[in-house]
CSV table of C-alpha atoms in Angstrom, one decimal:
chain,number,residue,atom,x,y,z
F,91,MET,CA,-47.3,-90.1,6.7
F,92,LYS,CA,-44.4,-91.1,4.5
F,93,LYS,CA,-43.4,-88.6,2.0
F,94,TYR,CA,-42.9,-90.0,-1.5
F,95,ILE,CA,-40.4,-87.9,-3.3
F,96,LEU,CA,-40.1,-89.6,-6.7
F,97,PHE,CA,-41.4,-87.5,-9.6
F,98,PHE,CA,-42.3,-84.6,-7.3
F,99,GLY,CA,-39.8,-82.0,-8.5
F,100,LEU,CA,-37.0,-83.2,-6.3
F,101,ILE,CA,-35.1,-85.1,-9.0
F,102,PHE,CA,-31.8,-83.2,-9.3
F,103,ALA,CA,-30.5,-85.0,-12.4
F,104,ALA,CA,-32.1,-87.8,-14.3
F,105,PHE,CA,-30.9,-90.7,-16.4
F,106,PHE,CA,-27.2,-90.3,-15.4
F,107,ASN,CA,-25.6,-93.3,-17.0
F,108,THR,CA,-22.8,-95.2,-15.2
F,109,GLU,CA,-21.8,-98.8,-15.8
F,110,GLY,CA,-24.7,-99.2,-18.2
F,111,LYS,CA,-27.4,-98.1,-15.6
F,112,ASN,CA,-29.6,-95.1,-15.6
F,113,TYR,CA,-30.0,-93.2,-12.4
F,114,ASP,CA,-32.3,-90.5,-11.0
F,115,TYR,CA,-30.8,-88.2,-8.4
F,116,PHE,CA,-32.5,-86.5,-5.4
F,117,ASP,CA,-31.5,-83.7,-3.2
F,118,ALA,CA,-30.7,-85.4,0.1
F,119,SER,CA,-31.8,-82.4,2.2
F,120,SER,CA,-35.4,-83.7,1.7
F,121,PHE,CA,-34.7,-86.9,3.6
F,122,THR,CA,-35.2,-87.6,7.3
F,123,VAL,CA,-32.5,-86.0,9.4
F,124,THR,CA,-31.5,-88.0,12.6
F,125,ASN,CA,-28.9,-87.7,15.4
F,126,LYS,CA,-29.2,-83.9,15.5
F,127,VAL,CA,-30.3,-81.4,18.2
F,128,GLN,CA,-31.3,-78.2,16.5
F,129,ARG,CA,-34.0,-77.9,13.9
F,130,ASP,CA,-32.9,-74.4,12.8
F,131,ALA,CA,-29.3,-75.5,12.1
F,132,PRO,CA,-28.2,-75.8,8.5
F,133,VAL,CA,-29.3,-79.2,7.3
F,134,TYR,CA,-25.8,-80.7,7.1
F,135,SER,CA,-24.4,-78.9,10.3
F,136,ARG,CA,-24.9,-79.8,13.9
F,137,LEU,CA,-25.6,-76.4,15.3
F,138,ASN,CA,-26.8,-73.0,14.2
F,139,THR,CA,-23.6,-71.3,15.4
F,140,ASP,CA,-25.0,-67.8,14.8
F,141,LYS,CA,-27.0,-68.3,18.0
F,142,TYR,CA,-23.7,-68.4,20.0
F,143,PRO,CA,-21.6,-65.3,19.2
F,144,CYS,CA,-19.1,-66.1,22.0
F,145,LEU,CA,-18.0,-69.3,20.3
F,146,ASN,CA,-14.3,-69.2,19.5
F,147,ALA,CA,-13.3,-69.9,15.9
F,148,LYS,CA,-12.3,-73.5,16.5
F,149,LEU,CA,-15.6,-74.4,18.2
F,150,ARG,CA,-17.6,-72.6,15.5
F,151,ILE,CA,-15.9,-74.6,12.8
F,152,PHE,CA,-16.4,-77.9,14.6
F,153,PHE,CA,-20.1,-77.4,15.3
F,154,GLN,CA,-20.6,-76.7,11.6
F,155,HIS,CA,-19.3,-80.2,10.9
F,156,SER,CA,-21.9,-82.9,10.0
F,157,THR,CA,-20.4,-85.3,12.6
F,158,GLY,CA,-22.9,-88.1,13.6
F,159,ILE,CA,-25.8,-86.8,11.5
F,160,GLY,CA,-27.6,-89.6,9.7
F,161,LEU,CA,-30.0,-89.3,6.8
F,162,ARG,CA,-32.8,-91.9,6.7
F,163,PHE,CA,-34.7,-93.0,3.6
F,164,ARG,CA,-36.2,-96.1,2.0
F,165,THR,CA,-35.7,-97.4,-1.5
F,166,ASP,CA,-36.3,-100.6,-3.6
F,167,SER,CA,-33.4,-99.7,-5.9
F,168,PRO,CA,-30.9,-102.5,-6.5
F,169,SER,CA,-28.1,-99.9,-6.2
F,170,ILE,CA,-27.5,-96.6,-4.4
F,171,ARG,CA,-25.2,-93.9,-5.6
F,172,ALA,CA,-24.1,-90.5,-4.1
F,173,ILE,CA,-22.7,-87.3,-5.5
F,174,TRP,CA,-21.5,-84.8,-2.9
F,175,THR,CA,-19.2,-81.8,-2.3
F,176,VAL,CA,-17.4,-80.6,0.8
F,177,PRO,CA,-16.1,-77.1,1.6
F,178,ASP,CA,-12.4,-77.8,1.5
F,179,THR,CA,-9.7,-80.5,1.0
F,180,GLU,CA,-8.6,-80.8,4.7
F,181,HIS,CA,-7.5,-84.3,5.8
F,182,LEU,CA,-6.2,-85.7,9.0
F,183,THR,CA,-3.0,-87.7,9.5
F,184,ASN,CA,-4.7,-90.2,11.8
F,185,ALA,CA,-8.0,-90.6,9.9
F,186,PRO,CA,-8.7,-91.7,6.3
F,187,ALA,CA,-10.5,-89.5,3.9
F,188,ILE,CA,-13.6,-91.8,4.1
F,189,ALA,CA,-14.1,-90.6,7.7
F,190,THR,CA,-13.0,-87.0,7.2
F,191,LYS,CA,-15.2,-86.2,4.2
F,192,GLY,CA,-16.8,-89.5,3.0
F,193,LEU,CA,-20.1,-91.3,3.5
F,194,ASP,CA,-21.1,-94.4,5.4
F,195,LEU,CA,-24.2,-96.4,4.5
F,196,TYR,CA,-26.1,-98.9,6.7
F,197,ILE,CA,-29.2,-100.8,5.8
F,198,ARG,CA,-31.5,-102.4,8.3
F,199,ASP,CA,-31.6,-106.2,8.2
F,200,ASN,CA,-35.3,-107.3,7.8
F,201,LYS,CA,-34.8,-110.5,9.9
F,202,SER,CA,-32.8,-109.2,12.9
F,203,GLY,CA,-33.9,-105.6,12.8
F,204,LYS,CA,-30.2,-104.6,13.2
F,205,TRP,CA,-28.4,-102.0,11.1
F,206,LEU,CA,-25.8,-103.8,8.9
F,207,TRP,CA,-23.0,-102.0,7.2
F,208,ALA,CA,-23.7,-101.8,3.4
F,209,GLY,CA,-21.2,-99.5,1.7
F,210,TYR,CA,-19.2,-96.3,1.8
F,211,GLY,CA,-18.5,-93.3,-0.3
F,212,ASP,CA,-14.8,-92.6,-0.7
F,213,PRO,CA,-14.1,-89.0,-1.9
F,214,GLU,CA,-11.3,-87.8,-4.1
F,215,TYR,CA,-8.4,-87.6,-1.6
F,216,VAL,CA,-7.2,-84.2,-2.6
F,217,GLY,CA,-10.5,-82.9,-4.0
F,218,LYS,CA,-13.8,-81.5,-2.8
F,219,GLU,CA,-16.1,-83.9,-4.6
F,220,GLY,CA,-17.3,-87.5,-4.4
F,221,ASN,CA,-19.2,-89.5,-7.0
F,222,ARG,CA,-19.5,-93.1,-6.0
F,223,THR,CA,-21.7,-96.2,-6.0
F,224,LEU,CA,-22.3,-97.0,-2.3
F,225,VAL,CA,-23.9,-100.4,-2.8
F,226,ASP,CA,-24.9,-102.5,-5.8
F,227,ASN,CA,-26.6,-105.8,-6.9
F,228,MET,CA,-29.1,-105.9,-4.0
F,229,GLU,CA,-32.1,-108.1,-3.8
F,230,PRO,CA,-35.5,-106.6,-4.8
F,231,GLY,CA,-37.7,-105.0,-2.1
F,232,MET,CA,-37.9,-101.9,0.1
F,233,LYS,CA,-34.9,-101.3,2.3
F,234,GLU,CA,-34.5,-98.9,5.2
F,235,CYS,CA,-31.2,-97.0,4.8
F,236,LEU,CA,-29.2,-94.8,7.2
F,237,LEU,CA,-26.4,-92.7,5.6
F,238,TYR,CA,-23.9,-91.1,8.0
F,239,LEU,CA,-22.3,-87.9,6.9
F,240,PRO,CA,-18.6,-86.8,7.2
F,241,VAL,CA,-16.9,-86.6,10.6
F,242,PHE,CA,-14.6,-83.6,10.1
F,243,GLN,CA,-16.4,-81.7,7.3
F,244,SER,CA,-19.8,-80.3,6.6
F,245,LEU,CA,-21.4,-80.8,3.1
F,246,ASP,CA,-22.1,-78.2,0.5
F,247,SER,CA,-24.4,-80.5,-1.4
F,248,LEU,CA,-25.5,-84.2,-1.5
F,249,ARG,CA,-27.5,-86.0,-4.0
F,250,ILE,CA,-28.6,-89.7,-3.7
F,251,GLY,CA,-29.0,-91.7,-6.9
F,252,ILE,CA,-31.3,-94.7,-7.4
F,253,GLU,CA,-31.8,-96.7,-10.6
F,254,THR,CA,-34.5,-95.3,-12.9
F,255,GLY,CA,-37.9,-96.9,-12.4
F,256,TYR,CA,-37.4,-97.5,-8.7
F,257,VAL,CA,-38.7,-95.5,-5.7
F,258,ILE,CA,-37.1,-93.5,-2.9
F,259,GLU,CA,-39.1,-92.2,0.1
F,260,SER,CA,-38.5,-90.3,3.3
F,261,ASP,CA,-40.4,-90.3,6.6
F,262,GLY,CA,-40.3,-86.5,6.9
F,263,GLY,CA,-37.8,-84.0,8.1
F,264,PHE,CA,-36.0,-83.4,11.4
F,265,VAL,CA,-36.2,-86.1,14.1
F,266,ARG,CA,-35.3,-85.1,17.7
F,267,ALA,CA,-32.5,-87.0,19.3
F,268,PRO,CA,-33.5,-88.2,22.8
F,269,ILE,CA,-29.8,-88.5,23.9
F,270,VAL,CA,-27.0,-86.0,23.3
F,271,ALA,CA,-23.3,-86.7,23.7
F,272,MET,CA,-20.9,-83.8,24.2
F,273,GLY,CA,-17.1,-84.3,24.4
F,274,SER,CA,-13.6,-84.2,23.1
F,275,SER,CA,-12.0,-85.8,20.0
F,276,PHE,CA,-12.9,-89.1,21.6
F,277,THR,CA,-16.6,-88.2,21.0
F,278,HIS,CA,-16.0,-86.3,17.7
F,279,GLY,CA,-14.5,-89.5,16.3
F,280,ASN,CA,-10.9,-88.8,15.7
F,281,SER,CA,-9.1,-91.8,14.1
F,282,VAL,CA,-12.3,-93.7,13.1
F,283,SER,CA,-12.1,-95.4,9.7
F,284,ARG,CA,-15.6,-94.2,8.6
F,285,PRO,CA,-18.3,-91.9,9.8
F,286,GLY,CA,-20.5,-94.5,11.5
F,287,MET,CA,-17.8,-95.7,13.9
F,288,ALA,CA,-17.5,-93.0,16.6
F,289,TRP,CA,-18.9,-94.2,19.9
F,290,PRO,CA,-22.1,-92.1,19.9
F,291,GLN,CA,-23.0,-93.5,16.4
F,292,GLN,CA,-22.2,-97.1,17.5
F,293,LEU,CA,-24.1,-96.6,20.8
F,294,SER,CA,-27.2,-95.3,18.9
F,295,ARG,CA,-27.3,-98.5,16.8
F,296,MET,CA,-26.8,-100.7,19.9
F,297,ILE,CA,-29.7,-99.2,21.9
F,298,GLY,CA,-32.0,-98.2,19.1
F,299,ILE,CA,-32.2,-94.6,20.1
F,300,ASP,CA,-30.8,-91.6,18.3
F,301,VAL,CA,-27.7,-90.1,19.9
F,302,ALA,CA,-26.6,-86.7,18.7
F,303,ASN,CA,-22.9,-86.1,18.6
F,304,LEU,CA,-21.6,-82.8,19.9
F,305,GLY,CA,-17.9,-83.8,20.0
F,306,VAL,CA,-15.4,-80.9,19.5
F,307,SER,CA,-12.0,-82.3,19.0
F,308,GLY,CA,-9.5,-81.0,21.6
F,309,ALA,CA,-11.8,-78.1,22.5
F,310,CYS,CA,-14.2,-79.5,25.2
F,311,LYS,CA,-12.9,-77.7,28.3
F,312,LEU,CA,-16.0,-77.1,30.3
F,313,GLU,CA,-16.4,-73.6,28.8
F,314,PRO,CA,-19.7,-71.8,29.8
F,315,VAL,CA,-20.8,-71.6,26.1
F,316,LEU,CA,-20.8,-75.4,26.0
F,317,ALA,CA,-23.1,-75.5,29.0
F,318,ASP,CA,-25.3,-72.9,27.3
F,319,ILE,CA,-25.6,-75.2,24.3
F,320,ILE,CA,-26.7,-78.1,26.4
F,321,ALA,CA,-29.1,-75.8,28.3
F,322,ASP,CA,-30.7,-74.8,25.0
F,323,THR,CA,-31.0,-78.4,23.9
F,324,ASP,CA,-34.2,-80.5,24.2
F,325,ALA,CA,-33.2,-84.0,25.2
F,326,ASP,CA,-34.0,-86.7,27.7
F,327,MET,CA,-30.4,-87.5,28.7
F,328,PHE,CA,-27.0,-85.9,28.3
F,329,ILE,CA,-23.8,-87.9,28.2
F,330,PHE,CA,-20.5,-86.1,28.8
F,331,ASP,CA,-16.9,-86.8,27.8
F,332,THR,CA,-15.8,-83.6,29.5
F,333,PHE,CA,-12.7,-84.9,31.3
F,334,SER,CA,-10.5,-85.6,28.3
F,335,ASN,CA,-9.4,-82.0,27.3
F,336,PRO,CA,-9.3,-79.7,30.4
F,337,THR,CA,-6.3,-79.7,32.8
F,338,ALA,CA,-6.8,-80.8,36.4
F,339,GLN,CA,-6.9,-77.1,37.4
F,340,GLU,CA,-9.5,-76.3,34.8
F,341,VAL,CA,-11.7,-79.2,36.0
F,342,ARG,CA,-11.5,-77.9,39.6
F,343,GLU,CA,-12.2,-74.3,38.5
F,344,ARG,CA,-15.0,-74.9,36.0
F,345,PHE,CA,-16.9,-78.2,36.6
F,346,VAL,CA,-19.3,-77.2,39.4
F,347,SER,CA,-20.4,-74.0,37.6
F,348,PHE,CA,-20.7,-75.9,34.3
F,349,VAL,CA,-23.2,-78.3,35.9
F,350,LYS,CA,-25.0,-75.4,37.7
F,351,ARG,CA,-25.4,-73.6,34.4
F,352,ILE,CA,-27.0,-76.7,32.8
F,353,ARG,CA,-29.2,-77.3,35.8
F,354,GLU,CA,-30.8,-73.9,35.5
F,355,LYS,CA,-32.6,-75.2,32.4
F,356,HIS,CA,-32.5,-78.9,33.0
F,357,PRO,CA,-33.1,-79.4,36.8
F,358,GLU,CA,-33.8,-83.1,36.7
F,359,THR,CA,-32.5,-84.4,33.4
F,360,PRO,CA,-30.1,-87.3,33.9
F,361,LEU,CA,-26.5,-86.2,33.3
F,362,VAL,CA,-24.0,-89.1,32.7
F,363,PHE,CA,-20.3,-88.3,32.9
F,364,LEU,CA,-17.7,-90.7,31.5
F,365,LYS,CA,-14.2,-91.4,32.7
F,366,THR,CA,-11.9,-90.7,29.8
F,367,PHE,CA,-10.0,-93.3,27.7
F,368,HIS,CA,-6.7,-94.7,28.9
F,369,ARG,CA,-4.1,-93.0,26.7
F,370,GLU,CA,-1.5,-95.6,25.6
F,371,ASN,CA,1.1,-92.8,25.4
F,372,THR,CA,1.1,-92.9,29.2
F,373,ASN,CA,2.4,-96.4,29.4
F,374,PHE,CA,6.0,-95.3,29.7
F,375,ASP,CA,5.9,-91.5,29.6
F,376,LEU,CA,5.8,-90.6,33.3
F,377,LYS,CA,5.0,-86.9,32.7
F,378,ARG,CA,1.9,-87.7,30.6
F,379,ARG,CA,0.9,-90.3,33.1
F,380,LYS,CA,1.0,-87.8,36.0
F,381,HIS,CA,-1.0,-85.3,33.9
F,382,GLU,CA,-3.8,-87.9,33.4
F,383,GLU,CA,-3.8,-89.1,37.0
F,384,ASP,CA,-4.1,-85.5,38.2
F,385,ARG,CA,-7.0,-84.8,35.8
F,386,THR,CA,-8.9,-88.0,36.8
F,387,ALA,CA,-8.4,-87.2,40.5
F,388,ALA,CA,-9.8,-83.7,40.0
F,389,ALA,CA,-12.7,-85.0,38.0
F,390,GLU,CA,-13.7,-87.5,40.7
F,391,ASP,CA,-13.3,-84.9,43.4
F,392,GLU,CA,-15.6,-82.4,41.7
F,393,LEU,CA,-18.1,-85.0,40.7
F,394,ALA,CA,-18.4,-86.1,44.3
F,395,LYS,CA,-19.3,-82.6,45.3
F,396,VAL,CA,-22.3,-82.3,42.9
F,397,MET,CA,-23.4,-85.9,43.3
F,398,LYS,CA,-24.0,-85.3,47.1
F,399,THR,CA,-27.0,-83.2,46.3
F,400,ASP,CA,-28.0,-84.2,42.8
F,401,ARG,CA,-29.4,-87.7,42.4
F,402,ASN,CA,-29.7,-87.4,38.6
F,403,ILE,CA,-25.9,-87.3,38.0
F,404,TYR,CA,-24.0,-90.4,37.2
F,405,TYR,CA,-20.4,-91.3,36.7
F,406,PHE,CA,-19.3,-94.3,34.5
F,407,SER,CA,-15.9,-95.6,35.5
F,408,PRO,CA,-14.7,-97.1,33.3
F,409,GLY,CA,-16.7,-95.1,30.8
F,410,LEU,CA,-14.7,-94.7,27.6
F,411,TYR,CA,-13.2,-98.1,27.9
F,412,SER,CA,-11.1,-99.6,25.1
F,413,GLY,CA,-10.1,-102.9,26.8
F,414,ASP,CA,-7.1,-104.1,28.8
F,415,ASP,CA,-5.1,-105.5,25.9
F,416,HIS,CA,-3.5,-102.1,25.0
F,417,GLU,CA,-3.9,-102.9,21.3
F,418,THR,CA,-6.5,-100.4,20.2
F,419,THR,CA,-4.6,-97.2,19.8
F,420,CYS,CA,-4.2,-95.3,16.6
F,421,ASP,CA,-1.7,-92.7,17.6
F,422,GLY,CA,-1.1,-93.2,21.3
F,423,THR,CA,-4.1,-91.1,22.2
F,424,HIS,CA,-7.1,-92.0,20.0
F,425,PRO,CA,-8.5,-95.5,19.8
F,426,SER,CA,-9.2,-97.6,16.7
F,427,ASP,CA,-12.7,-98.6,15.6
F,428,LEU,CA,-12.4,-101.6,18.0
F,429,GLY,CA,-11.6,-99.2,20.9
F,430,TYR,CA,-14.7,-97.1,20.1
F,431,TYR,CA,-16.8,-100.3,19.8
F,432,ARG,CA,-15.7,-101.4,23.2
F,433,ALA,CA,-16.5,-98.0,24.7
F,434,ALA,CA,-19.9,-98.0,23.1
F,435,GLU,CA,-20.6,-101.5,24.4
F,436,ASN,CA,-19.5,-100.6,27.9
F,437,ILE,CA,-21.7,-97.5,27.9
F,438,SER,CA,-24.6,-99.4,26.4
F,439,ARG,CA,-24.5,-102.0,29.2
F,440,LYS,CA,-24.4,-99.4,32.0
F,441,LEU,CA,-26.9,-97.2,30.3
F,442,LYS,CA,-29.7,-99.7,29.9
F,443,PRO,CA,-30.9,-99.5,33.5
F,444,LEU,CA,-31.0,-95.7,33.3
F,445,LEU,CA,-33.0,-95.8,30.0
F,446,LYS,CA,-35.6,-98.0,31.8
F,447,LYS,CA,-35.5,-95.8,35.0
F,448,TYR,CA,-36.1,-92.6,33.1
F,449,LYS,CA,-38.4,-94.2,30.4
F,450,ILE,CA,-36.2,-93.0,27.6
F,451,LYS,CA,-37.0,-94.4,24.2
F,452,GLN,CA,-37.0,-93.3,20.6
F,453,ASP,CA,-39.6,-90.6,19.8
């Protein structure tokens, strides 16, 4: 049953006037939460980190980010606004503030059924607040909206504004993600231009199934606690970008036990492992190239061991694929939006037979 929230005490601020229009504001925590794995986590965070006391400080901070989380709602308002706050003013040198601590709005096209980009919320570059019109001057009628939250921040608060006299509604609360992606900065979304462009978010829109993003930039090194998080997670499929951060030695020492730890709770759930992106900084740097070649060799050796006896493990090579033109890098390591799109498209194409085989669809 759809939950209509206009005039039910959830209006945070009413009749806010901007550009001659009156707006009613609603606490976004009442909207449908998608692309998330834990119901008991704070609404704008990916995990309840208190459940994992052995998480190091870096992982704890990363899992508190709102990366990949989408808020779903419907409205007939001709314009949509947002007011939000983030915990700090951190920004990255290789990602704009829109991605780091901004918002990204998609609206479903009624004719094609596809999600189309609609607008963004750009925060104050050095501040903690954002107050923006995301989209304006739309045609009348109800629209299904998907709002992606910041990639490298959580949110302290978020209010969605619609023009006074119009309706906003939610389909309920938490929605389980059938597919979970865990990985490095390549999964987290480092260097994307806006929150909806990391490959798990793009993949989700391509296949029409929620994909939760558990990327932890630079910190996905096959640690036991990461296997424990996956073991605790209810999903129909897991996709891993686990060969981007660990050294070749760490892969050889940790991979088999990592899989074994997951299999104790998920004995037959399909596990898909991805070959990492080609790093453009290896084109001429021979030391970096050797490091990557050794890591890939270790990954394929260890995968061969577990795949001999486990028919529900898959390896996509290429997996994180950004093309052969060598024109998608942002900083020599991380790809641009185009690189992430190509990766999502490649994964989507290879994934579709597995989705059919394992009868995986949106709940």
